[in-house]
Amino acid sequence: MSSLPHAQISARLVDWHAQHQRLLPWREARAGHRDPYAVWVSEIMLQQTRVETVIDYFNHWMTRFPDVEALAAADLQTVLKAWEGLGYYARARNLHKAAQQIVTHHGGQLPADRSALLALPGIGEYTVGAILSIAFNQPEPILDGNVKRVLARLFDIDQPINEPATLRKLWEMARSVVESAPTGMAGDCNEGLMELGATVCTPQNPRCLICPLLDVCAAARIGKQAERPILPRRKQTPHYDVAAGVIWAGEPFRSKLLLAQRPSDGMLGGLWEFPGGKLEPHDADLPACLRREIAEELAIEIEVHDLLTTIRHAYTHFRITLHTFHARHIAGEPQTLGCQAWRWVEMTELSAFPLPVTDQKIAAALNEARLSLQLPSQ
């Protein structure tokens, strides 16, 4: 365990952060004195997403939805379109839903109260700590991946990082550190912890020689910093073959095509896609899979034609190879059996719909194919 009192650790973090923090668009004011809405949006965007990716999304978002009222008043499809490409779309849906609740129950202002914040959709213990400390300067702890790593090394935690007992211990340590911060510096202390993990105490090749806490890091003292934190054994990632269809109402590229909206409460909820589904053992081949999926999802009959493109994509817990075929509608009126909505659209309308990354690639392949055939856009 580190022998340095938590108050001294906190003071060092605050001093180091003042000199080394990165200039980022959500840091226009000093930590502890920021717009709660901007803190909330940035922290939700930064969950499982790299800072470099978030910057442009954050700037666009704050221009499009400058405050809670603007977000609450927006149509969900507009919100999802602004989020398009960031992934984990439940984050956007929860931001929208929470904004509406904040307008209804809190006068359009994020509450500076733990229980009130936790009652909002998509806000958990980490986000509460970030909002309360970075926006309101309350000494509330945070525990994201960066902070877990810093604390596991600083205090040489030799147990798997995500075990319940270890997490409880880490939360206690995080609380002790922020509660020991200099008066009025809770936000700086927490942000310093996160920044240290992001830029110095990195997962691979930590830059220990420039760390402000090197002399009191228990893991570094015994040469174990590369072995901390102890991570759970990674499970083998399953792979699935998936068939999707660009279903034309008539002649390809000269008629409308069919989009389906995913159910709002599931993965990629509310986004639009070229419909299809996973290859099952009883499917004779990918075209048979596509015909079955379209019948089950939309209650229509299709004729499957040539392969348009094959896309490989990795999600958090599984990987897919997406085989996309041209297809033609033969019979039946589409129904919402396995989707939330459907729509016949022109190719030129695709950019107006919020699409998952894979379907954006299908749209790009479609446009490329149209250009190669020297067909005019409709």
Short mmCIF file of C-alpha atoms in Angstrom, two decimals:
data_model
loop_
_atom_site.label_atom_id
_atom_site.label_comp_id
_atom_site.label_asym_id
_atom_site.label_seq_id
_atom_site.Cartn_x
_atom_site.Cartn_y
_atom_site.Cartn_z
CA MET A 1 0.00 0.00 0.00
CA SER A 2 1.10 3.57 -0.60
CA SER A 3 2.50 5.17 2.54
CA LEU A 4 1.73 8.76 1.51
CA PRO A 5 -1.36 10.29 3.18
CA HIS A 6 -4.30 10.66 0.81
CA ALA A 7 -4.26 14.44 1.30
CA GLN A 8 -0.76 14.62 -0.14
CA ILE A 9 -1.69 12.33 -3.04
CA SER A 10 -4.66 14.59 -3.81
CA ALA A 11 -2.55 17.74 -3.60
CA ARG A 12 0.04 16.30 -5.99
CA LEU A 13 -2.69 15.30 -8.45
CA VAL A 14 -4.18 18.80 -8.36
CA ASP A 15 -0.80 20.49 -8.90
CA TRP A 16 0.17 18.09 -11.70
CA HIS A 17 -3.19 18.48 -13.44
CA ALA A 18 -2.96 22.27 -13.39
CA GLN A 19 0.24 22.05 -15.42
CA HIS A 20 -0.42 19.09 -17.71
CA GLN A 21 -4.13 18.85 -18.49
CA ARG A 22 -5.02 18.60 -22.16
CA LEU A 23 -6.97 21.47 -23.72
CA LEU A 24 -10.30 19.94 -24.69
CA PRO A 25 -13.57 21.63 -25.73
CA TRP A 26 -15.44 20.53 -22.60
CA ARG A 27 -12.75 22.07 -20.38
CA GLU A 28 -13.34 25.73 -21.18
CA ALA A 29 -13.79 26.50 -17.47
CA ARG A 30 -11.85 25.12 -14.52
CA ALA A 31 -12.87 21.74 -13.13
CA GLY A 32 -15.49 22.18 -10.45
CA HIS A 33 -16.96 25.26 -12.14
CA ARG A 34 -18.22 23.96 -15.47
CA ASP A 35 -21.58 23.86 -17.19
CA PRO A 36 -23.23 20.70 -15.77
CA TYR A 37 -24.89 19.95 -19.12
CA ALA A 38 -21.55 20.03 -20.99
CA VAL A 39 -19.95 17.85 -18.31
CA TRP A 40 -22.78 15.34 -18.57
CA VAL A 41 -22.68 15.16 -22.38
CA SER A 42 -18.89 14.84 -22.52
CA GLU A 43 -18.76 12.12 -19.85
CA ILE A 44 -21.45 10.07 -21.59
CA MET A 45 -19.68 10.43 -24.94
CA LEU A 46 -16.33 9.47 -23.42
CA GLN A 47 -17.65 6.17 -22.08
CA GLN A 48 -15.96 3.44 -24.17
CA THR A 49 -14.87 6.02 -26.78
CA ARG A 50 -11.49 7.65 -27.42
CA VAL A 51 -11.03 11.35 -26.66
CA GLU A 52 -9.84 12.05 -30.22
CA THR A 53 -13.10 10.64 -31.59
CA VAL A 54 -15.31 12.51 -29.14
CA ILE A 55 -13.99 16.04 -29.83
CA ASP A 56 -15.79 16.62 -33.15
CA TYR A 57 -18.96 14.87 -31.95
CA PHE A 58 -19.05 17.01 -28.81
CA ASN A 59 -18.59 20.27 -30.74
CA HIS A 60 -21.31 19.34 -33.23
CA TRP A 61 -23.65 18.20 -30.45
CA MET A 62 -23.27 21.40 -28.44
CA THR A 63 -23.96 23.47 -31.56
CA ARG A 64 -27.02 21.40 -32.40
CA PHE A 65 -28.28 20.96 -28.80
CA PRO A 66 -26.71 23.80 -26.77
CA ASP A 67 -28.67 23.11 -23.58
CA VAL A 68 -30.98 20.63 -21.90
CA GLU A 69 -34.09 22.29 -23.30
CA ALA A 70 -32.84 22.03 -26.90
CA LEU A 71 -32.02 18.34 -26.44
CA ALA A 72 -35.34 17.57 -24.78
CA ALA A 73 -37.27 19.30 -27.58
CA ALA A 74 -35.44 17.46 -30.37
CA ASP A 75 -36.87 14.48 -32.21
CA LEU A 76 -35.20 11.20 -31.23
CA GLN A 77 -34.25 10.49 -34.84
CA THR A 78 -32.42 13.84 -34.98
CA VAL A 79 -30.58 12.93 -31.78
CA LEU A 80 -29.60 9.50 -33.12
CA LYS A 81 -28.41 11.07 -36.38
CA ALA A 82 -26.15 13.45 -34.40
CA TRP A 83 -24.79 10.41 -32.53
CA GLU A 84 -24.33 8.34 -35.70
CA GLY A 85 -20.93 6.61 -35.66
CA LEU A 86 -20.25 6.94 -31.92
CA GLY A 87 -21.73 3.54 -31.13
CA TYR A 88 -23.49 2.30 -27.99
CA TYR A 89 -26.63 4.13 -29.08
CA ALA A 90 -28.43 3.52 -25.78
CA ARG A 91 -26.27 6.38 -24.51
CA ALA A 92 -27.95 8.79 -26.94
CA ARG A 93 -31.43 7.47 -26.21
CA ASN A 94 -30.84 7.86 -22.48
CA LEU A 95 -29.46 11.39 -22.90
CA HIS A 96 -32.62 12.34 -24.77
CA LYS A 97 -34.95 10.68 -22.27
CA ALA A 98 -33.09 12.14 -19.29
CA ALA A 99 -33.16 15.64 -20.81
CA GLN A 100 -36.94 15.43 -21.07
CA GLN A 101 -37.16 14.37 -17.42
CA ILE A 102 -34.82 17.21 -16.37
CA VAL A 103 -37.05 19.73 -18.14
CA THR A 104 -40.19 18.25 -16.61
CA HIS A 105 -38.98 17.71 -13.05
CA HIS A 106 -35.94 19.97 -12.54
CA GLY A 107 -36.69 23.15 -14.45
CA GLY A 108 -34.22 22.32 -17.22
CA GLN A 109 -31.21 22.25 -14.85
CA LEU A 110 -29.21 19.17 -13.91
CA PRO A 111 -29.75 18.60 -10.19
CA ALA A 112 -26.73 18.84 -7.90
CA ASP A 113 -28.02 15.91 -5.87
CA ARG A 114 -26.79 12.30 -5.97
CA SER A 115 -30.15 10.57 -5.64
CA ALA A 116 -31.84 12.88 -8.15
CA LEU A 117 -29.09 12.27 -10.70
CA LEU A 118 -29.13 8.50 -10.18
CA ALA A 119 -32.86 8.50 -10.92
CA LEU A 120 -32.19 9.74 -14.48
CA PRO A 121 -31.82 7.25 -17.36
CA GLY A 122 -28.24 6.34 -18.25
CA ILE A 123 -26.64 7.90 -15.18
CA GLY A 124 -24.78 5.52 -12.87
CA GLU A 125 -22.28 5.86 -10.04
CA TYR A 126 -19.38 6.95 -12.24
CA THR A 127 -21.36 9.61 -14.11
CA VAL A 128 -22.82 10.92 -10.85
CA GLY A 129 -19.33 11.34 -9.40
CA ALA A 130 -18.10 13.09 -12.54
CA ILE A 131 -21.02 15.53 -12.68
CA LEU A 132 -21.03 16.32 -8.97
CA SER A 133 -17.28 16.85 -8.73
CA ILE A 134 -16.41 18.41 -12.10
CA ALA A 135 -19.53 20.56 -12.43
CA PHE A 136 -20.46 21.25 -8.79
CA ASN A 137 -17.12 20.69 -7.00
CA GLN A 138 -18.61 18.16 -4.60
CA PRO A 139 -16.13 15.60 -3.17
CA GLU A 140 -17.76 12.60 -4.85
CA PRO A 141 -15.60 9.73 -6.19
CA ILE A 142 -15.22 8.54 -9.77
CA LEU A 143 -14.09 5.14 -10.96
CA ASP A 144 -13.60 4.66 -14.70
CA GLY A 145 -11.04 2.43 -16.38
CA ASN A 146 -8.27 5.01 -16.06
CA VAL A 147 -8.88 5.57 -12.35
CA LYS A 148 -9.09 1.83 -11.65
CA ARG A 149 -5.69 1.36 -13.27
CA VAL A 150 -4.06 4.25 -11.37
CA LEU A 151 -5.38 3.07 -8.02
CA ALA A 152 -4.58 -0.59 -8.68
CA ARG A 153 -0.96 0.37 -9.32
CA LEU A 154 -0.69 3.04 -6.65
CA PHE A 155 -1.94 0.67 -3.94
CA ASP A 156 -0.74 -2.59 -5.58
CA ILE A 157 -4.13 -4.30 -5.77
CA ASP A 158 -3.33 -7.96 -6.48
CA GLN A 159 -6.90 -9.16 -7.05
CA PRO A 160 -8.86 -9.21 -10.35
CA ILE A 161 -10.01 -5.66 -10.96
CA ASN A 162 -13.69 -6.38 -11.62
CA GLU A 163 -14.43 -8.68 -8.69
CA PRO A 164 -17.11 -7.16 -6.44
CA ALA A 165 -14.83 -7.04 -3.38
CA THR A 166 -12.07 -5.34 -5.39
CA LEU A 167 -14.49 -2.80 -6.84
CA ARG A 168 -15.76 -1.94 -3.37
CA LYS A 169 -12.18 -1.41 -2.23
CA LEU A 170 -11.42 0.80 -5.25
CA TRP A 171 -14.52 2.93 -4.66
CA GLU A 172 -13.44 3.40 -1.04
CA MET A 173 -9.96 4.46 -2.16
CA ALA A 174 -11.34 6.84 -4.79
CA ARG A 175 -13.61 8.42 -2.16
CA SER A 176 -10.74 8.78 0.32
CA VAL A 177 -8.58 10.51 -2.29
CA VAL A 178 -11.22 13.03 -3.44
CA GLU A 179 -12.44 13.74 0.10
CA SER A 180 -8.83 14.54 1.03
CA ALA A 181 -8.41 17.04 -1.82
CA PRO A 182 -7.58 20.66 -0.96
CA THR A 183 -10.65 22.78 -0.28
CA GLY A 184 -12.48 23.62 -3.49
CA MET A 185 -10.37 21.22 -5.57
CA ALA A 186 -12.51 18.06 -5.73
CA GLY A 187 -13.13 18.47 -9.47
CA ASP A 188 -9.44 19.10 -10.20
CA CYS A 189 -8.47 16.06 -8.14
CA ASN A 190 -10.86 13.70 -9.91
CA GLU A 191 -9.98 15.04 -13.34
CA GLY A 192 -6.30 14.74 -12.43
CA LEU A 193 -6.81 11.06 -11.60
CA MET A 194 -8.49 10.43 -14.95
CA GLU A 195 -5.92 12.47 -16.86
CA LEU A 196 -3.03 10.67 -15.19
CA GLY A 197 -4.47 7.33 -16.29
CA ALA A 198 -5.13 8.55 -19.81
CA THR A 199 -1.73 10.13 -20.49
CA VAL A 200 0.86 8.71 -18.07
CA CYS A 201 -0.35 5.61 -16.23
CA THR A 202 -1.39 3.97 -19.50
CA PRO A 203 -2.35 0.29 -19.97
CA GLN A 204 0.83 -0.52 -21.89
CA ASN A 205 4.27 0.99 -21.25
CA PRO A 206 3.29 3.39 -18.44
CA ARG A 207 5.45 6.52 -18.36
CA CYS A 208 6.48 6.03 -14.75
CA LEU A 209 9.51 8.32 -14.84
CA ILE A 210 7.32 11.41 -15.31
CA CYS A 211 4.55 10.34 -12.91
CA PRO A 212 4.00 12.71 -9.97
CA LEU A 213 3.23 9.71 -7.75
CA LEU A 214 6.15 7.47 -8.77
CA ASP A 215 7.89 7.60 -5.39
CA VAL A 216 4.77 6.39 -3.57
CA CYS A 217 3.47 3.88 -6.15
CA ALA A 218 3.45 0.50 -4.39
CA ALA A 219 3.40 -1.50 -7.64
CA ALA A 220 6.29 0.47 -9.17
CA ARG A 221 8.32 0.03 -5.99
CA ILE A 222 8.34 -3.76 -6.50
CA GLY A 223 8.41 -3.65 -10.31
CA LYS A 224 4.82 -4.90 -10.71
CA GLN A 225 3.28 -1.90 -12.50
CA ALA A 226 3.06 -3.78 -15.82
CA GLU A 227 1.15 -6.57 -14.03
CA ARG A 228 -1.46 -4.25 -12.53
CA PRO A 229 -4.34 -4.14 -12.74
CA ILE A 230 -5.08 -7.86 -12.82
CA LEU A 231 -7.73 -8.32 -15.50
CA PRO A 232 -10.25 -11.15 -15.79
CA ARG A 233 -9.41 -13.80 -18.37
CA ARG A 234 -10.80 -12.80 -21.76
CA LYS A 235 -13.47 -15.07 -23.18
CA GLN A 236 -13.31 -16.15 -26.80
CA THR A 237 -15.33 -13.72 -28.92
CA PRO A 238 -18.09 -15.48 -30.90
CA HIS A 239 -18.46 -14.85 -34.62
CA TYR A 240 -21.66 -14.81 -36.66
CA ASP A 241 -22.42 -14.70 -40.38
CA VAL A 242 -25.24 -12.27 -41.12
CA ALA A 243 -27.19 -11.70 -44.34
CA ALA A 244 -28.72 -8.32 -45.22
CA GLY A 245 -30.71 -7.20 -48.22
CA VAL A 246 -30.86 -4.06 -50.32
CA ILE A 247 -34.48 -4.78 -51.25
CA TRP A 248 -35.61 -2.89 -54.33
CA ALA A 249 -39.26 -2.25 -55.12
CA GLY A 250 -38.47 -2.77 -58.78
CA GLU A 251 -35.38 -2.44 -60.93
CA PRO A 252 -32.15 -1.92 -58.92
CA PHE A 253 -31.01 1.72 -58.73
CA ARG A 254 -34.17 2.83 -60.57
CA SER A 255 -36.71 2.21 -57.82
CA LYS A 256 -37.08 2.73 -54.11
CA LEU A 257 -35.43 0.46 -51.56
CA LEU A 258 -36.65 -0.81 -48.19
CA LEU A 259 -35.31 0.31 -44.81
CA ALA A 260 -36.38 -1.13 -41.46
CA GLN A 261 -36.11 0.54 -38.06
CA ARG A 262 -34.68 -1.55 -35.24
CA PRO A 263 -36.81 -1.92 -32.06
CA SER A 264 -36.12 0.98 -29.71
CA ASP A 265 -35.38 -1.20 -26.69
CA GLY A 266 -32.73 -3.42 -28.27
CA MET A 267 -29.20 -3.20 -29.61
CA LEU A 268 -28.79 -0.20 -31.96
CA GLY A 269 -32.36 0.66 -30.99
CA GLY A 270 -34.13 3.24 -33.13
CA LEU A 271 -31.59 3.13 -35.95
CA TRP A 272 -32.52 2.24 -39.52
CA GLU A 273 -30.95 -0.64 -41.43
CA PHE A 274 -30.97 -2.77 -44.54
CA PRO A 275 -32.98 -5.65 -43.06
CA GLY A 276 -31.67 -9.17 -42.50
CA GLY A 277 -30.37 -11.39 -39.76
CA LYS A 278 -28.07 -14.11 -38.49
CA LEU A 279 -27.36 -17.30 -40.41
CA GLU A 280 -28.90 -20.24 -38.54
CA PRO A 281 -27.78 -23.90 -38.75
CA HIS A 282 -30.97 -24.89 -40.58
CA ASP A 283 -30.49 -22.28 -43.34
CA ALA A 284 -29.35 -23.85 -46.60
CA ASP A 285 -27.18 -20.83 -47.45
CA LEU A 286 -27.00 -17.06 -47.02
CA PRO A 287 -29.73 -16.25 -49.61
CA ALA A 288 -32.03 -18.72 -47.83
CA CYS A 289 -31.19 -17.05 -44.54
CA LEU A 290 -32.07 -13.65 -45.98
CA ARG A 291 -35.39 -14.85 -47.41
CA ARG A 292 -36.33 -16.38 -44.04
CA GLU A 293 -35.31 -13.32 -42.03
CA ILE A 294 -37.25 -10.95 -44.28
CA ALA A 295 -40.35 -13.14 -44.06
CA GLU A 296 -40.07 -13.26 -40.25
CA GLU A 297 -39.27 -9.58 -39.80
CA LEU A 298 -41.43 -7.94 -42.49
CA ALA A 299 -43.79 -10.66 -43.77
CA ILE A 300 -42.80 -10.16 -47.40
CA GLU A 301 -41.36 -12.42 -50.07
CA ILE A 302 -38.14 -11.44 -51.85
CA GLU A 303 -35.96 -12.71 -54.65
CA VAL A 304 -32.26 -12.64 -53.75
CA HIS A 305 -29.83 -11.49 -56.45
CA ASP A 306 -26.10 -10.68 -56.54
CA LEU A 307 -23.84 -10.04 -53.58
CA LEU A 308 -23.20 -6.30 -53.18
CA THR A 309 -20.55 -6.25 -50.44
CA THR A 310 -19.11 -8.16 -47.49
CA ILE A 311 -18.35 -6.25 -44.29
CA ARG A 312 -16.51 -7.45 -41.20
CA HIS A 313 -17.32 -5.67 -37.95
CA ALA A 314 -16.52 -6.18 -34.27
CA TYR A 315 -18.91 -5.28 -31.47
CA THR A 316 -18.06 -5.42 -27.78
CA HIS A 317 -19.01 -9.05 -27.24
CA PHE A 318 -19.12 -10.59 -30.72
CA ARG A 319 -17.94 -10.22 -34.31
CA ILE A 320 -19.90 -10.48 -37.55
CA THR A 321 -19.31 -10.93 -41.24
CA LEU A 322 -22.16 -9.12 -42.96
CA HIS A 323 -23.02 -10.39 -46.45
CA THR A 324 -25.23 -7.87 -48.27
CA PHE A 325 -27.21 -8.89 -51.33
CA HIS A 326 -29.29 -7.04 -53.87
CA ALA A 327 -32.86 -8.34 -53.63
CA ARG A 328 -36.24 -7.62 -55.17
CA HIS A 329 -39.64 -7.39 -53.53
CA ILE A 330 -41.95 -10.04 -54.97
CA ALA A 331 -45.06 -10.22 -52.82
CA GLY A 332 -46.69 -9.00 -49.63
CA GLU A 333 -47.11 -5.66 -47.90
CA PRO A 334 -44.36 -5.03 -45.31
CA GLN A 335 -45.45 -5.43 -41.69
CA THR A 336 -43.73 -4.58 -38.41
CA LEU A 337 -43.32 -8.13 -37.11
CA GLY A 338 -39.67 -7.86 -36.05
CA CYS A 339 -39.00 -4.18 -36.54
CA GLN A 340 -40.35 -0.89 -35.22
CA ALA A 341 -41.12 0.68 -38.60
CA TRP A 342 -40.33 0.34 -42.30
CA ARG A 343 -40.12 2.73 -45.21
CA TRP A 344 -39.54 2.69 -48.97
CA VAL A 345 -36.94 5.38 -49.72
CA GLU A 346 -34.94 6.77 -52.61
CA MET A 347 -31.19 6.16 -52.56
CA THR A 348 -30.68 9.90 -52.21
CA GLU A 349 -32.65 9.86 -48.94
CA LEU A 350 -30.35 7.40 -47.15
CA SER A 351 -28.14 10.11 -45.66
CA ALA A 352 -31.13 11.51 -43.73
CA PHE A 353 -31.54 8.33 -41.68
CA PRO A 354 -29.42 7.40 -38.64
CA LEU A 355 -27.67 4.19 -39.71
CA PRO A 356 -25.31 1.84 -37.86
CA VAL A 357 -21.70 1.86 -39.05
CA THR A 358 -22.19 -1.36 -41.02
CA ASP A 359 -25.18 0.07 -42.88
CA GLN A 360 -23.32 3.29 -43.62
CA LYS A 361 -20.75 1.08 -45.36
CA ILE A 362 -23.51 -0.66 -47.30
CA ALA A 363 -24.84 2.74 -48.41
CA ALA A 364 -21.33 3.72 -49.51
CA ALA A 365 -20.98 0.47 -51.48
CA LEU A 366 -24.35 1.12 -53.10
CA ASN A 367 -23.29 4.58 -54.19
CA GLU A 368 -20.01 3.22 -55.54
CA ALA A 369 -21.89 0.59 -57.52
CA ARG A 370 -24.23 3.22 -58.93
CA LEU A 371 -21.28 5.35 -60.03
CA SER A 372 -19.55 2.37 -61.66
CA LEU A 373 -22.70 1.71 -63.67
CA GLN A 374 -22.77 5.43 -64.60
CA LEU A 375 -26.36 5.74 -63.42
CA PRO A 376 -27.72 9.16 -62.44
CA SER A 377 -28.67 9.76 -58.82
CA GLN A 378 -32.42 9.84 -58.30
#
